[in-house]
C-alpha cells in the first residue's frame, strides 16, 4: 500500500507542477462552464414567468373603452401599454411586445357577446407564437367576462348576478424537487467537465510515463505492475475528489448551490471518482503516444458528454437523446450529483446511479488494465 | 529456468544448480538467448561476475547489450538459458530487485521534479524512509555533484547533469549489484570523467558492477573483466591485459626523421620514406635502439594495442563508424 501512495504522490506532484493544466482543469474550466451556462440559463428557471407585455390601441377613446381598458390593466397576466396602431405593430414585429389589442370604434362591451355578437376588439400577434396567442386570447376573454360581471353587480344595486366560480388551485410543494437556480444545474455540469478534463490529462500522463524511460525504470524496481497502476488510480481519484469538493464548496458559498442530501453526496462523490479512475485507465490505452491518446480521449468524452446531457442541460434536450443518454455514464454522474444537490434523493434512490457508475467504471478499468498489461513490459 | 530459491551469499558458497560451479558469484548467466521474431538479439551467452568485480559488456550498436541487461532485471523474458542473481533465478522477484540498482540506457527521470524529488522518489520505492532517506539522498546528490542544484527541476539540467542524476538514482538505495547500460552515452568529456570517477569509487566500495559501453577506453579503465559482444554472441571474455596479449598484436613505434636514414639496416623495424616503423612487444627498447643509432628524430609516436584494435581484428569492423 505504501508503494501505491508513493507513486500516487509522485503523480499528483507532477500534475501540480504542470501549473497551467492543473489550474485550468481543477479550477478555471469547470468554473467557467458552471458560471457561464448558469448565467445564460438564469432566466429560464427563476420564479414565475413575467406578465406578458402587450400594447392596447384605443381607437374609440370613449368612456366605455376606457372602462374596459381599466379592466385589462387589472389582469395579473398582462402588462399593458397604450400605443398607436403603427407603433404597436412595429413593437410586436421587433419582438419588444408579445402582441397588441385594438379596441374598435364605438366600443361597447354588452352581454350580447354572450350570444354570438362579435367582440368589438381585435388581437394582433406574431402568428408563429401560437401558445402566446392563445394565452392572450384567454386573458382578453377573461377580462371581458370580468367586465360584464362588474357591470351587472353595479346595475343590480349590490345584488350579485352572474358570477364565475373560482377554479381551485392545488399548491404543490415543488421547492425541494426543483433546482432553485440555474447554478444548481450548471455546477454539476461544470464538475463533469472538470472531471473529463482531468481524465484526459491523467490518461496522457500515464502514456507519457510509458513513452518515457521512467516506465522501464519503475518496472525494474522492486514493485509490481499493480503498484504502478494502483498509484495512477489513487492519484486520479484524489484529484477527482478535489475538483468535486472544490466546486461544490464554491457553488455553495457564492452561488447558492445547496447540498440537499449530504448522505447522497457522500455516496455520489466516491462513485463518480471511481468511475473516472476506470475511464482514465481505458483512455490511456487508446493510443501509443501522448497526443494520440489526448485526441482519442477527447473524442470519446465529447460523445459521452453530448449523449449524457453534459453539453446542454438534459431538461432542454429532445426526448430521444435523453433515452440514448442512458448509456452515457455522464448522465448518471450528473443525476447522482443533482440527486444530492437539488433532487433530494434518498440513499435508496442513489443506489441506481451510483451502481451504474461503479459498474461502468469497473468495466472500463478492467479493459484498460488488460490492454496495458498485454502491450507493455 | 532455475526453480530453486536458495539464497547464495558470498559467505555461504552454496550453489542452487548443478550446472553452475561452486563460485561466490553475484551474477551468473548460462546460455542466455533472446529472439525478436526472426532476429536473434542474444545468442546463447555465458558469463559470471564474482562479488566486487566490474564487468564490461562491450559491443557496437545492436550487439545485444541492452537486451541482456533487460533480461537480467526481468524486463524481458529469456527464450532460453538461465539467469542467477545472488542465488535467485527469478529477477522479477522484488526481493532480488531490492539489492539491484539499474540505470537504463534511456534517461529515466521526471523532468518536472527536482533532483531531490527524483532521488527521494526512487529511494522510497526501495523502502527507504525517514532520516536514512534524507541521508542517502544527500550523499547521492553530493556524489553526482548536484547538491547546489538539488532544488532545480531536472528539465533545466544539461545533458551531462541529467546523466549524473540518472546514475545517482540507480545507486541511491545502496545496491550491492549495479547494472549500468551505457552510463556515459551522449555526454561531454567532463561529465564522462565525472561518471567514470563515480563508478570507480563504487568499485572501491565493493559494489558489483555490470556495465555496457561502446567506448573501449572506458572498459580498459574500469573493468576487471570484459566481454566483447557482436551480433548477440560473446567473441572474447577475459581481463583486459589478457585480451590484449592474446588478440591485440604488438605495439607500433613510428619515428619521423629529419633526414632519410643513410643506413636503414642498422635501424630496428622498416623504413617508409623518412619514417621508421617498429612493431614490437617492447617499445621502450625500440626507442632506445633508435637513439643509439644516432638518427635525428623529428616526431615520435607510439601506438599501443587496445580493445579497439582487438575488435577490428576479430570482426574486421570498427566499433563506431
Ligand atoms: N523490442 C524489440 N523488438 C524487436 N527487436 C528488438 C527489440 N529490442 C531490441 N531489438 C533488436 O535486438 C538487437 C539488439 O538490440 P540491443 O538494444 O540489445 O542492442 P545494444 O547492444 O544495446 O545496442 P546499442 O549499443 O545501440 O544500444 C537489435 O538488432 C535490435 O534491433
Ligand atoms: Mg543498448
XYZ file of C-alpha atoms and ligand atoms in Angstrom:
730
model
C 0.000 0.000 0.000
C 2.845 2.360 0.837
C 4.288 1.899 -2.629
C 0.939 2.821 -4.188
C 0.848 6.029 -2.192
C 4.453 6.843 -3.128
C 3.579 6.539 -6.803
C 0.299 8.410 -6.373
C 2.149 11.201 -4.575
C 4.605 11.463 -7.442
C 1.775 11.539 -9.997
C -0.052 14.298 -8.139
C 3.134 16.305 -7.752
C 3.779 16.017 -11.486
C 0.208 17.117 -12.273
C 0.565 20.030 -9.901
C 3.877 21.056 -11.452
C 2.060 21.412 -14.728
C 0.577 24.597 -13.301
C -1.421 25.702 -16.263
C -3.010 22.304 -16.840
C -3.678 21.809 -13.158
C -5.395 25.099 -12.501
C -7.219 25.066 -15.782
C -8.765 21.655 -15.219
C -9.200 21.898 -11.488
C -10.395 25.466 -11.233
C -10.754 27.537 -14.351
C -12.563 25.416 -16.878
C -15.238 23.901 -14.597
C -15.964 27.270 -13.012
C -16.305 28.955 -16.372
C -18.751 26.275 -17.518
C -20.755 26.413 -14.298
C -20.941 30.177 -14.042
C -21.288 30.949 -17.738
C -24.006 28.423 -18.551
C -25.632 29.113 -15.201
C -25.881 32.783 -16.061
C -27.093 32.138 -19.608
C -29.942 29.929 -18.420
C -30.637 32.004 -15.333
C -33.932 33.399 -16.722
C -35.310 30.034 -17.702
C -35.837 28.709 -14.255
C -36.196 31.630 -11.977
C -39.642 32.256 -10.433
C -42.998 32.505 -12.261
C -42.992 33.802 -15.833
C -43.194 37.570 -16.119
C -46.595 39.024 -17.149
C -46.966 39.271 -20.907
C -46.242 42.760 -22.195
C -48.868 43.880 -24.748
C -49.944 47.143 -26.313
C -53.524 48.450 -26.375
C -54.652 50.642 -29.257
C -57.747 52.536 -28.160
C -59.411 53.691 -31.408
C -62.660 54.625 -29.654
C -61.359 56.640 -26.726
C -64.850 56.706 -25.191
C -65.829 56.235 -21.542
C -66.827 52.674 -22.373
C -63.470 51.800 -23.985
C -61.577 53.452 -21.133
C -63.534 51.381 -18.608
C -62.621 48.171 -20.462
C -59.000 49.292 -20.697
C -59.025 49.641 -16.926
C -60.307 46.062 -16.570
C -57.495 44.900 -18.843
C -54.961 46.733 -16.725
C -56.210 44.847 -13.692
C -55.385 41.474 -15.317
C -52.478 39.892 -13.484
C -51.154 38.148 -16.545
C -50.856 41.252 -18.702
C -48.675 44.306 -18.689
C -50.475 46.989 -20.654
C -49.012 49.854 -22.618
C -51.077 52.274 -24.718
C -49.668 52.866 -28.209
C -50.788 53.945 -31.645
C -51.526 51.139 -34.089
C -48.353 51.779 -36.112
C -46.138 51.776 -33.031
C -47.821 48.644 -31.689
C -47.254 46.788 -34.975
C -43.622 47.851 -35.019
C -43.032 46.780 -31.405
C -44.548 43.333 -31.980
C -42.612 42.832 -35.193
C -39.391 43.655 -33.387
C -40.246 41.273 -30.561
C -40.366 44.020 -27.933
C -44.018 43.210 -27.132
C -45.870 39.906 -27.114
C -48.901 41.271 -29.038
C -51.455 44.073 -29.166
C -55.176 44.583 -28.612
C -57.195 47.041 -30.706
C -60.360 48.470 -29.161
C -62.512 49.284 -32.213
C -64.565 52.445 -32.765
C -67.955 52.542 -30.974
C -66.657 50.136 -28.412
C -69.302 48.651 -26.160
C -68.925 45.559 -24.053
C -72.550 44.369 -23.876
C -73.912 40.983 -22.758
C -74.912 40.426 -26.386
C -71.481 38.980 -26.985
C -72.543 36.009 -24.885
C -74.966 35.171 -27.668
C -72.535 35.313 -30.539
C -72.219 39.041 -31.192
C -68.591 39.671 -32.277
C -66.407 41.409 -29.744
C -65.617 44.950 -30.786
C -61.901 44.341 -30.500
C -59.050 42.622 -32.355
C -55.820 40.941 -31.310
C -52.517 41.343 -33.203
C -49.917 38.596 -32.800
C -46.856 37.095 -34.371
C -48.560 34.027 -35.982
C -45.615 31.760 -35.179
C -46.155 32.209 -31.443
C -49.258 30.049 -31.135
C -49.110 29.444 -27.391
C -48.712 33.111 -26.575
C -51.528 33.976 -28.945
C -53.863 31.536 -27.179
C -52.773 32.917 -23.846
C -53.520 36.477 -24.885
C -56.956 35.488 -26.244
C -57.790 33.755 -22.976
C -56.660 36.743 -20.959
C -58.843 39.056 -23.060
C -61.904 36.796 -22.769
C -61.391 36.646 -19.027
C -61.242 40.428 -18.902
C -64.483 40.655 -20.937
C -66.337 38.365 -18.571
C -64.997 40.192 -15.530
C -66.030 43.482 -17.084
C -69.604 42.247 -17.751
C -69.955 40.835 -14.266
C -68.806 44.072 -12.666
C -71.393 45.976 -14.744
C -74.133 43.640 -13.539
C -73.108 43.810 -9.943
C -73.307 47.591 -10.136
C -76.603 47.512 -12.102
C -78.491 45.287 -9.691
C -77.617 47.534 -6.752
C -75.419 45.306 -4.715
C -77.146 42.058 -5.649
C -74.791 39.527 -7.130
C -75.742 38.462 -10.626
C -73.643 36.298 -12.847
C -70.542 35.087 -11.170
C -67.899 32.743 -12.494
C -66.920 30.131 -9.979
C -63.277 30.252 -8.962
C -61.064 27.410 -10.122
C -59.490 25.753 -7.202
C -55.713 25.678 -7.343
C -53.695 22.941 -5.645
C -50.448 24.335 -4.275
C -47.621 21.824 -4.861
C -44.519 21.954 -2.758
C -42.055 21.845 -5.634
C -39.273 23.772 -3.973
C -37.248 20.685 -2.966
C -37.582 18.750 -6.216
C -36.796 21.752 -8.355
C -33.481 23.441 -8.872
C -33.559 26.683 -7.011
C -31.408 28.366 -9.605
C -29.748 27.532 -12.870
C -26.461 27.252 -10.961
C -27.763 24.126 -9.299
C -27.962 22.616 -12.767
C -24.797 24.111 -14.157
C -22.456 23.310 -11.269
C -22.901 19.559 -11.827
C -22.145 20.235 -15.493
C -19.045 22.225 -14.611
C -17.905 19.463 -12.280
C -18.350 16.878 -15.007
C -16.330 18.932 -17.477
C -13.596 19.369 -14.927
C -13.535 15.616 -14.331
C -13.445 14.881 -18.052
C -10.509 17.252 -18.410
C -8.740 15.533 -15.525
C -9.376 12.090 -17.019
C -7.846 13.183 -20.330
C -4.879 14.782 -18.524
C -4.198 11.719 -16.375
C -4.558 9.370 -19.343
C -1.990 11.471 -21.194
C 0.235 11.448 -18.112
C 0.138 7.646 -17.980
C 1.055 7.390 -21.668
C 3.786 9.961 -21.214
C 5.269 7.804 -18.496
C 5.049 4.724 -20.716
C 6.722 6.575 -23.578
C 9.471 7.982 -21.391
C 12.218 5.869 -19.867
C 10.716 6.127 -16.405
C 8.257 3.308 -17.039
C 11.105 0.822 -17.635
C 12.850 2.170 -14.594
C 9.730 1.648 -12.469
C 9.272 -1.837 -13.857
C 12.857 -2.657 -12.866
C 12.237 -1.509 -9.284
C 11.091 -3.981 -6.626
C 7.430 -3.215 -7.170
C 4.669 -4.863 -9.145
C 2.690 -3.563 -12.080
C -0.340 -3.421 -9.791
C 1.510 -0.911 -7.617
C 2.140 1.397 -10.549
C -1.426 1.142 -11.838
C -2.790 1.463 -8.319
C -0.697 4.577 -7.797
C -2.016 6.117 -11.020
C -5.548 5.264 -9.912
C -5.233 6.694 -6.425
C -3.753 9.923 -7.795
C -6.609 10.238 -10.263
C -9.206 9.546 -7.558
C -7.730 12.144 -5.228
C -7.683 14.754 -7.994
C -11.306 13.974 -8.958
C -12.487 14.259 -5.366
C -10.538 17.518 -5.091
C -12.279 19.007 -8.139
C -15.720 17.957 -6.927
C -15.301 19.191 -3.374
C -13.767 22.465 -4.536
C -16.597 23.248 -6.957
C -19.297 22.178 -4.536
C -17.854 24.467 -1.878
C -17.551 27.400 -4.295
C -21.083 26.735 -5.528
C -22.426 26.665 -2.019
C -20.581 29.722 -0.773
C -21.036 32.025 -3.753
C -23.826 30.685 -5.967
C -26.407 29.316 -3.572
C -25.952 25.705 -4.664
C -27.487 23.531 -1.942
C -26.220 20.198 -0.633
C -29.689 18.945 -0.015
C -28.913 15.358 0.882
C -25.460 15.054 2.416
C -25.769 11.256 2.562
C -26.388 11.174 -1.185
C -23.390 13.445 -1.705
C -21.184 11.111 0.302
C -22.296 8.263 -1.956
C -22.054 10.224 -5.193
C -18.521 11.620 -4.885
C -16.545 8.376 -4.479
C -18.658 6.571 -7.074
C -18.141 9.310 -9.640
C -14.439 9.449 -8.752
C -14.047 5.695 -9.150
C -15.844 5.771 -12.472
C -13.386 8.375 -13.729
C -10.437 6.306 -12.491
C -11.676 3.365 -14.575
C -12.315 5.628 -17.535
C -8.787 7.066 -17.283
C -7.309 3.562 -17.446
C -9.289 2.870 -20.602
C -8.477 6.221 -22.202
C -4.769 5.657 -21.548
C -4.690 2.662 -23.900
C -6.484 4.365 -26.783
C -3.181 5.308 -28.380
C 0.554 4.847 -28.229
C 1.621 8.458 -27.947
C 0.554 11.247 -25.657
C -1.028 13.285 -28.422
C -2.930 10.377 -29.974
C -4.341 9.478 -26.566
C -5.268 13.104 -25.940
C -7.188 13.284 -29.214
C -8.911 9.930 -28.824
C -9.791 10.666 -25.210
C -11.499 13.940 -26.047
C -13.379 12.372 -28.929
C -14.835 9.733 -26.564
C -15.518 12.242 -23.831
C -17.365 14.587 -26.170
C -19.665 11.819 -27.410
C -20.389 10.768 -23.849
C -20.970 14.347 -22.848
C -23.400 15.096 -25.670
C -25.401 11.925 -25.029
C -25.325 12.316 -21.295
C -26.536 15.884 -21.277
C -23.164 17.296 -20.356
C -23.248 19.870 -23.170
C -26.717 21.260 -22.632
C -28.733 20.520 -19.510
C -30.900 17.475 -20.154
C -34.123 19.327 -19.454
C -33.533 21.341 -22.637
C -32.780 18.304 -24.821
C -35.090 16.365 -27.139
C -36.573 13.235 -25.655
C -34.733 10.720 -27.859
C -31.342 11.994 -26.740
C -32.436 11.547 -23.158
C -33.227 7.911 -23.910
C -29.912 7.292 -25.719
C -28.193 9.087 -22.880
C -28.953 6.194 -20.546
C -25.841 4.576 -21.996
C -23.672 7.528 -21.114
C -22.027 7.493 -17.711
C -22.034 11.274 -17.810
C -25.812 11.179 -17.481
C -25.609 9.015 -14.383
C -22.894 11.145 -12.879
C -24.991 14.263 -13.393
C -28.022 12.502 -11.965
C -26.032 11.447 -8.906
C -24.807 14.997 -8.340
C -28.247 16.503 -8.921
C -29.751 13.869 -6.649
C -27.534 15.150 -3.882
C -27.843 18.848 -4.749
C -31.490 19.512 -5.512
C -33.428 16.369 -6.333
C -33.341 15.380 -2.697
C -32.609 11.715 -3.434
C -32.725 9.261 -0.585
C -29.929 6.723 -0.173
C -32.152 4.137 -1.858
C -32.701 6.413 -4.843
C -28.931 6.946 -5.141
C -28.241 3.229 -5.447
C -29.182 3.148 -9.131
C -26.971 5.973 -10.483
C -24.105 5.013 -8.178
C -24.385 1.338 -9.095
C -24.376 2.122 -12.814
C -21.320 4.358 -12.386
C -19.401 1.755 -10.397
C -20.221 -0.967 -12.916
C -19.203 1.200 -15.875
C -16.018 2.253 -14.096
C -15.164 -1.356 -13.347
C -15.675 -2.401 -16.967
C -13.600 0.490 -18.331
C -10.849 -0.048 -15.762
C -10.638 -3.796 -16.345
C -10.452 -3.301 -20.108
C -7.767 -0.627 -19.762
C -5.619 -2.676 -17.388
C -5.947 -5.784 -19.553
C -4.822 -3.968 -22.695
C -1.957 -2.171 -20.981
C -0.660 -5.398 -19.403
C -0.584 -7.027 -22.789
C 1.166 -4.189 -24.599
C 3.937 -3.120 -22.219
C 6.559 -4.984 -20.189
C 14.731 -21.691 -15.634
C 16.100 -22.412 -12.247
C 13.407 -23.259 -9.793
C 15.361 -23.292 -6.566
C 15.010 -20.362 -4.223
C 18.146 -20.837 -2.119
C 19.907 -17.563 -1.400
C 23.511 -17.569 -2.449
C 25.674 -15.303 -0.353
C 29.407 -14.892 -0.764
C 29.939 -16.395 2.678
C 27.832 -19.457 2.062
C 29.329 -20.878 -1.056
C 26.335 -22.933 -1.888
C 25.060 -23.452 -5.375
C 21.481 -23.967 -6.300
C 22.163 -25.657 -9.548
C 24.492 -28.380 -10.656
C 25.474 -26.571 -13.799
C 26.983 -23.615 -12.009
C 30.345 -24.066 -10.432
C 30.601 -23.605 -6.726
C 31.642 -19.986 -7.011
C 30.581 -16.987 -4.999
C 29.072 -15.199 -7.970
C 26.696 -12.264 -7.820
C 25.526 -12.738 -11.375
C 25.641 -15.885 -13.430
C 24.286 -16.239 -16.911
C 24.180 -19.518 -18.766
C 23.355 -19.935 -22.464
C 21.070 -16.934 -22.310
C 19.142 -16.302 -25.531
C 16.525 -13.874 -26.775
C 14.834 -13.670 -30.156
C 12.634 -10.924 -31.549
C 10.718 -12.613 -34.346
C 13.353 -13.844 -36.780
C 16.141 -11.784 -35.213
C 18.344 -13.385 -32.590
C 19.332 -10.472 -30.389
C 21.175 -12.561 -27.792
C 22.550 -15.882 -28.914
C 23.399 -18.169 -26.017
C 25.857 -16.154 -23.954
C 27.544 -17.237 -20.710
C 29.290 -15.116 -18.130
C 29.614 -14.723 -14.423
C 30.582 -11.870 -12.165
C 32.086 -12.502 -8.728
C 31.257 -10.039 -5.931
C 33.053 -6.722 -6.100
C 34.110 -7.132 -9.703
C 33.377 -4.758 -12.522
C 32.380 -6.474 -15.705
C 32.118 -4.720 -19.039
C 29.927 -5.736 -21.956
C 31.415 -4.105 -24.996
C 29.946 -4.040 -28.412
C 28.735 -1.971 -31.335
C 25.123 -0.847 -31.910
C 22.714 -3.758 -31.950
C 25.157 -6.195 -30.324
C 22.534 -7.240 -27.766
C 23.864 -5.428 -24.704
C 20.610 -3.735 -23.709
C 18.642 -6.904 -24.362
C 20.967 -8.761 -21.988
C 20.521 -6.154 -19.263
C 16.764 -6.171 -19.687
C 16.702 -9.923 -19.212
C 18.871 -9.569 -16.112
C 16.398 -7.159 -14.490
C 13.373 -9.145 -15.578
C 12.014 -6.667 -18.121
C 12.328 -9.284 -20.857
C 11.688 -12.989 -20.549
C 14.588 -15.011 -21.995
C 13.803 -17.502 -24.742
C 16.472 -19.814 -23.456
C 19.145 -20.214 -20.847
C 19.336 -19.345 -17.190
C 19.964 -16.337 -15.049
C 21.034 -16.409 -11.447
C 21.370 -13.246 -9.423
C 22.612 -13.607 -5.868
C 21.417 -17.180 -5.962
C 17.952 -16.383 -7.220
C 16.798 -17.380 -10.650
C 13.831 -15.037 -10.912
C 14.897 -11.412 -11.317
C 11.292 -10.204 -11.278
C 11.034 -11.027 -7.583
C 11.029 -7.824 -5.527
C 13.434 -9.398 -3.034
C 16.006 -9.835 -5.820
C 15.491 -6.393 -7.293
C 15.779 -4.809 -3.865
C 19.564 -5.243 -3.994
C 19.947 -4.225 -7.618
C 20.496 -0.749 -8.954
C 19.584 -0.155 -12.580
C 20.396 2.751 -14.873
C 18.724 2.038 -18.210
C 20.174 3.311 -21.460
C 17.377 5.864 -21.917
C 17.266 8.621 -19.321
C 14.599 7.797 -16.795
C 13.993 10.940 -14.799
C 10.903 13.000 -14.098
C 11.711 16.280 -15.808
C 9.176 18.254 -13.814
C 10.516 17.101 -10.468
C 13.633 18.473 -8.817
C 16.834 16.470 -8.416
C 15.995 15.816 -4.763
C 12.442 14.751 -5.554
C 13.627 12.318 -8.215
C 16.163 10.749 -5.883
C 13.718 10.601 -2.980
C 11.049 9.010 -5.158
C 13.320 6.216 -6.345
C 14.770 5.734 -2.857
C 11.258 5.366 -1.415
C 10.437 2.710 -3.989
C 13.281 0.711 -2.457
C 11.844 1.125 1.030
C 13.994 3.954 2.318
C 12.326 6.459 4.605
C 12.899 8.996 7.350
C 16.411 10.014 8.255
C 18.085 7.335 6.230
C 16.219 8.515 3.168
C 17.390 12.095 3.672
C 20.966 10.970 4.292
C 21.100 8.762 1.239
C 19.586 11.435 -0.976
C 22.129 13.983 0.259
C 25.002 11.560 -0.318
C 23.786 10.756 -3.819
C 23.414 14.458 -4.633
C 26.947 15.237 -3.481
C 28.349 12.268 -5.295
C 26.673 13.421 -8.523
C 27.982 16.953 -7.924
C 24.439 18.283 -7.970
C 23.999 19.366 -4.369
C 23.888 23.040 -5.320
C 21.276 22.334 -7.967
C 19.174 19.994 -5.839
C 16.089 22.211 -5.816
C 16.073 22.817 -9.565
C 13.809 20.942 -11.897
C 15.527 18.308 -13.971
C 14.324 19.893 -17.183
C 16.659 22.805 -16.513
C 19.690 20.473 -16.336
C 22.298 19.932 -19.026
C 22.645 16.524 -20.680
C 25.668 15.656 -18.558
C 23.927 16.658 -15.333
C 20.936 14.518 -16.234
C 23.193 11.518 -16.855
C 24.852 12.037 -13.482
C 21.486 12.242 -11.739
C 20.297 9.189 -13.661
C 23.255 7.250 -12.271
C 22.659 8.668 -8.795
C 19.052 7.403 -8.911
C 20.363 3.907 -9.591
C 22.598 3.837 -6.538
C 20.668 5.936 -4.034
C 19.483 2.824 -2.176
C 22.999 1.347 -1.839
C 22.553 -1.678 -4.091
C 25.075 -4.471 -3.985
C 24.721 -5.083 -7.719
C 24.662 -2.269 -10.267
C 23.586 -2.682 -13.867
C 24.524 0.340 -15.961
C 23.500 0.477 -19.599
C 25.796 2.896 -21.413
C 26.177 5.252 -18.445
C 28.194 7.774 -20.444
C 26.246 7.883 -23.672
C 25.894 11.327 -25.172
C 27.814 13.326 -22.576
C 30.755 15.682 -22.860
C 34.262 14.620 -21.720
C 33.954 16.442 -18.411
C 30.710 14.731 -17.397
C 32.090 11.442 -18.656
C 35.105 11.824 -16.434
C 32.820 12.558 -13.501
C 30.700 9.485 -14.161
C 33.694 7.200 -14.608
C 35.175 8.505 -11.367
C 31.852 7.723 -9.705
C 31.891 4.180 -10.962
C 35.496 3.768 -9.822
C 34.518 4.931 -6.349
C 31.631 2.460 -6.257
C 34.026 -0.264 -7.272
C 36.281 0.688 -4.366
C 33.284 0.340 -2.065
C 32.855 -3.249 -3.167
C 29.851 -2.893 -5.424
C 29.463 -5.500 -8.151
C 29.028 -3.682 -11.433
C 27.947 -4.767 -14.878
C 28.124 -2.043 -17.438
C 27.810 -1.794 -21.172
C 29.583 0.614 -23.459
C 30.868 1.219 -26.955
C 33.886 3.000 -25.555
C 36.904 0.733 -25.325
C 38.855 3.185 -23.204
C 36.123 3.105 -20.543
C 36.247 -0.654 -20.386
C 40.025 -0.568 -20.245
C 39.975 1.928 -17.410
C 37.273 0.358 -15.243
C 36.752 -3.302 -15.893
C 38.247 -6.267 -14.129
C 36.923 -8.363 -16.952
C 35.499 -7.573 -20.324
C 33.307 -9.453 -22.789
C 33.318 -8.248 -26.360
C 29.911 -8.819 -27.923
C 28.775 -8.749 -31.510
C 25.540 -9.977 -33.098
C 24.352 -11.424 -29.814
C 27.456 -13.522 -29.206
C 30.421 -13.061 -26.920
C 33.593 -13.070 -29.050
C 36.147 -12.947 -26.248
C 35.952 -12.625 -22.498
C 38.885 -12.115 -20.163
C 40.799 -9.463 -18.265
C 41.830 -6.553 -20.432
C 45.609 -7.350 -20.321
C 44.928 -10.968 -21.254
C 42.718 -9.985 -24.179
C 45.317 -7.513 -25.392
C 48.081 -10.066 -25.039
C 46.135 -12.691 -26.953
C 44.450 -10.619 -29.641
C 45.961 -7.152 -29.573
C 49.143 -7.753 -31.519
C 52.239 -5.696 -30.887
C 52.849 -2.036 -30.170
C 53.872 0.169 -33.085
C 56.598 2.814 -32.705
C 56.751 5.342 -35.526
C 59.701 7.770 -35.733
C 59.740 10.565 -38.315
C 63.332 11.531 -39.060
C 64.759 14.862 -40.141
C 66.637 13.180 -42.984
C 66.082 9.813 -44.643
C 68.348 7.284 -42.879
C 71.659 6.634 -44.616
C 71.971 3.103 -43.263
C 68.458 1.576 -42.854
C 69.842 -1.829 -41.926
C 71.250 -0.505 -38.646
C 67.787 0.563 -37.544
C 65.074 -1.662 -35.970
C 61.888 -2.173 -37.970
C 61.414 -0.990 -41.533
C 61.675 2.355 -43.293
C 58.840 4.103 -45.145
C 60.048 7.359 -46.743
C 61.643 9.331 -43.929
C 59.868 7.362 -41.188
C 60.953 4.291 -39.281
C 58.194 1.908 -38.161
C 58.872 -0.706 -35.494
C 56.374 -3.379 -34.407
C 57.453 -4.701 -31.048
C 56.399 -6.078 -27.699
C 58.946 -3.795 -26.025
C 58.502 -0.297 -27.449
C 60.879 1.270 -24.947
C 63.724 -0.914 -26.181
C 62.967 0.120 -29.774
C 63.178 3.802 -28.887
C 66.499 3.201 -27.138
C 67.818 1.432 -30.253
C 66.769 4.357 -32.433
C 68.536 6.802 -30.134
C 71.653 4.646 -30.115
C 71.674 4.636 -33.960
C 72.228 8.405 -33.823
C 69.352 9.442 -36.127
C 67.774 12.808 -35.593
C 64.074 12.282 -34.738
C 61.548 14.996 -35.618
C 58.495 13.263 -34.233
C 57.927 10.058 -32.265
C 54.640 8.263 -31.775
C 53.672 5.067 -30.004
C 50.523 3.096 -30.717
C 49.754 0.549 -28.007
C 47.244 -2.169 -28.942
C 43.827 -1.539 -27.383
C 40.438 -3.183 -27.363
C 39.504 -1.204 -30.465
C 42.322 -2.980 -32.305
C 41.121 -6.266 -30.890
C 37.588 -5.638 -32.128
C 38.869 -4.670 -35.545
C 40.949 -7.818 -35.664
C 38.125 -10.087 -34.548
C 35.336 -8.675 -36.701
C 37.049 -6.716 -39.449
C 34.885 -3.730 -38.406
C 35.390 -0.730 -36.190
C 33.299 -0.359 -33.038
C 31.883 3.009 -34.039
C 31.580 4.267 -37.555
N 11.707 -4.835 -28.621
C 12.400 -5.224 -29.698
N 11.754 -5.686 -30.783
C 12.436 -6.090 -31.862
N 13.772 -6.075 -31.963
C 14.473 -5.607 -30.922
C 13.823 -5.157 -29.731
N 14.764 -4.759 -28.862
C 15.947 -4.929 -29.478
N 15.781 -5.456 -30.709
C 16.841 -5.809 -31.640
O 17.757 -6.616 -30.962
C 19.086 -6.298 -31.346
C 19.902 -5.980 -30.121
O 19.429 -4.785 -29.580
P 20.031 -4.139 -28.266
O 19.195 -2.965 -27.935
O 20.180 -5.181 -27.237
O 21.460 -3.654 -28.783
P 22.575 -2.841 -27.998
O 23.777 -3.684 -27.968
O 22.051 -2.374 -26.704
O 22.795 -1.633 -28.992
P 23.105 -0.108 -28.661
O 24.551 -0.009 -28.422
O 22.720 0.595 -29.906
O 22.281 0.264 -27.506
C 18.995 -5.143 -32.322
O 19.128 -5.650 -33.629
C 17.612 -4.609 -32.116
O 17.102 -4.129 -33.330
Mg 21.729 -0.592 -25.890
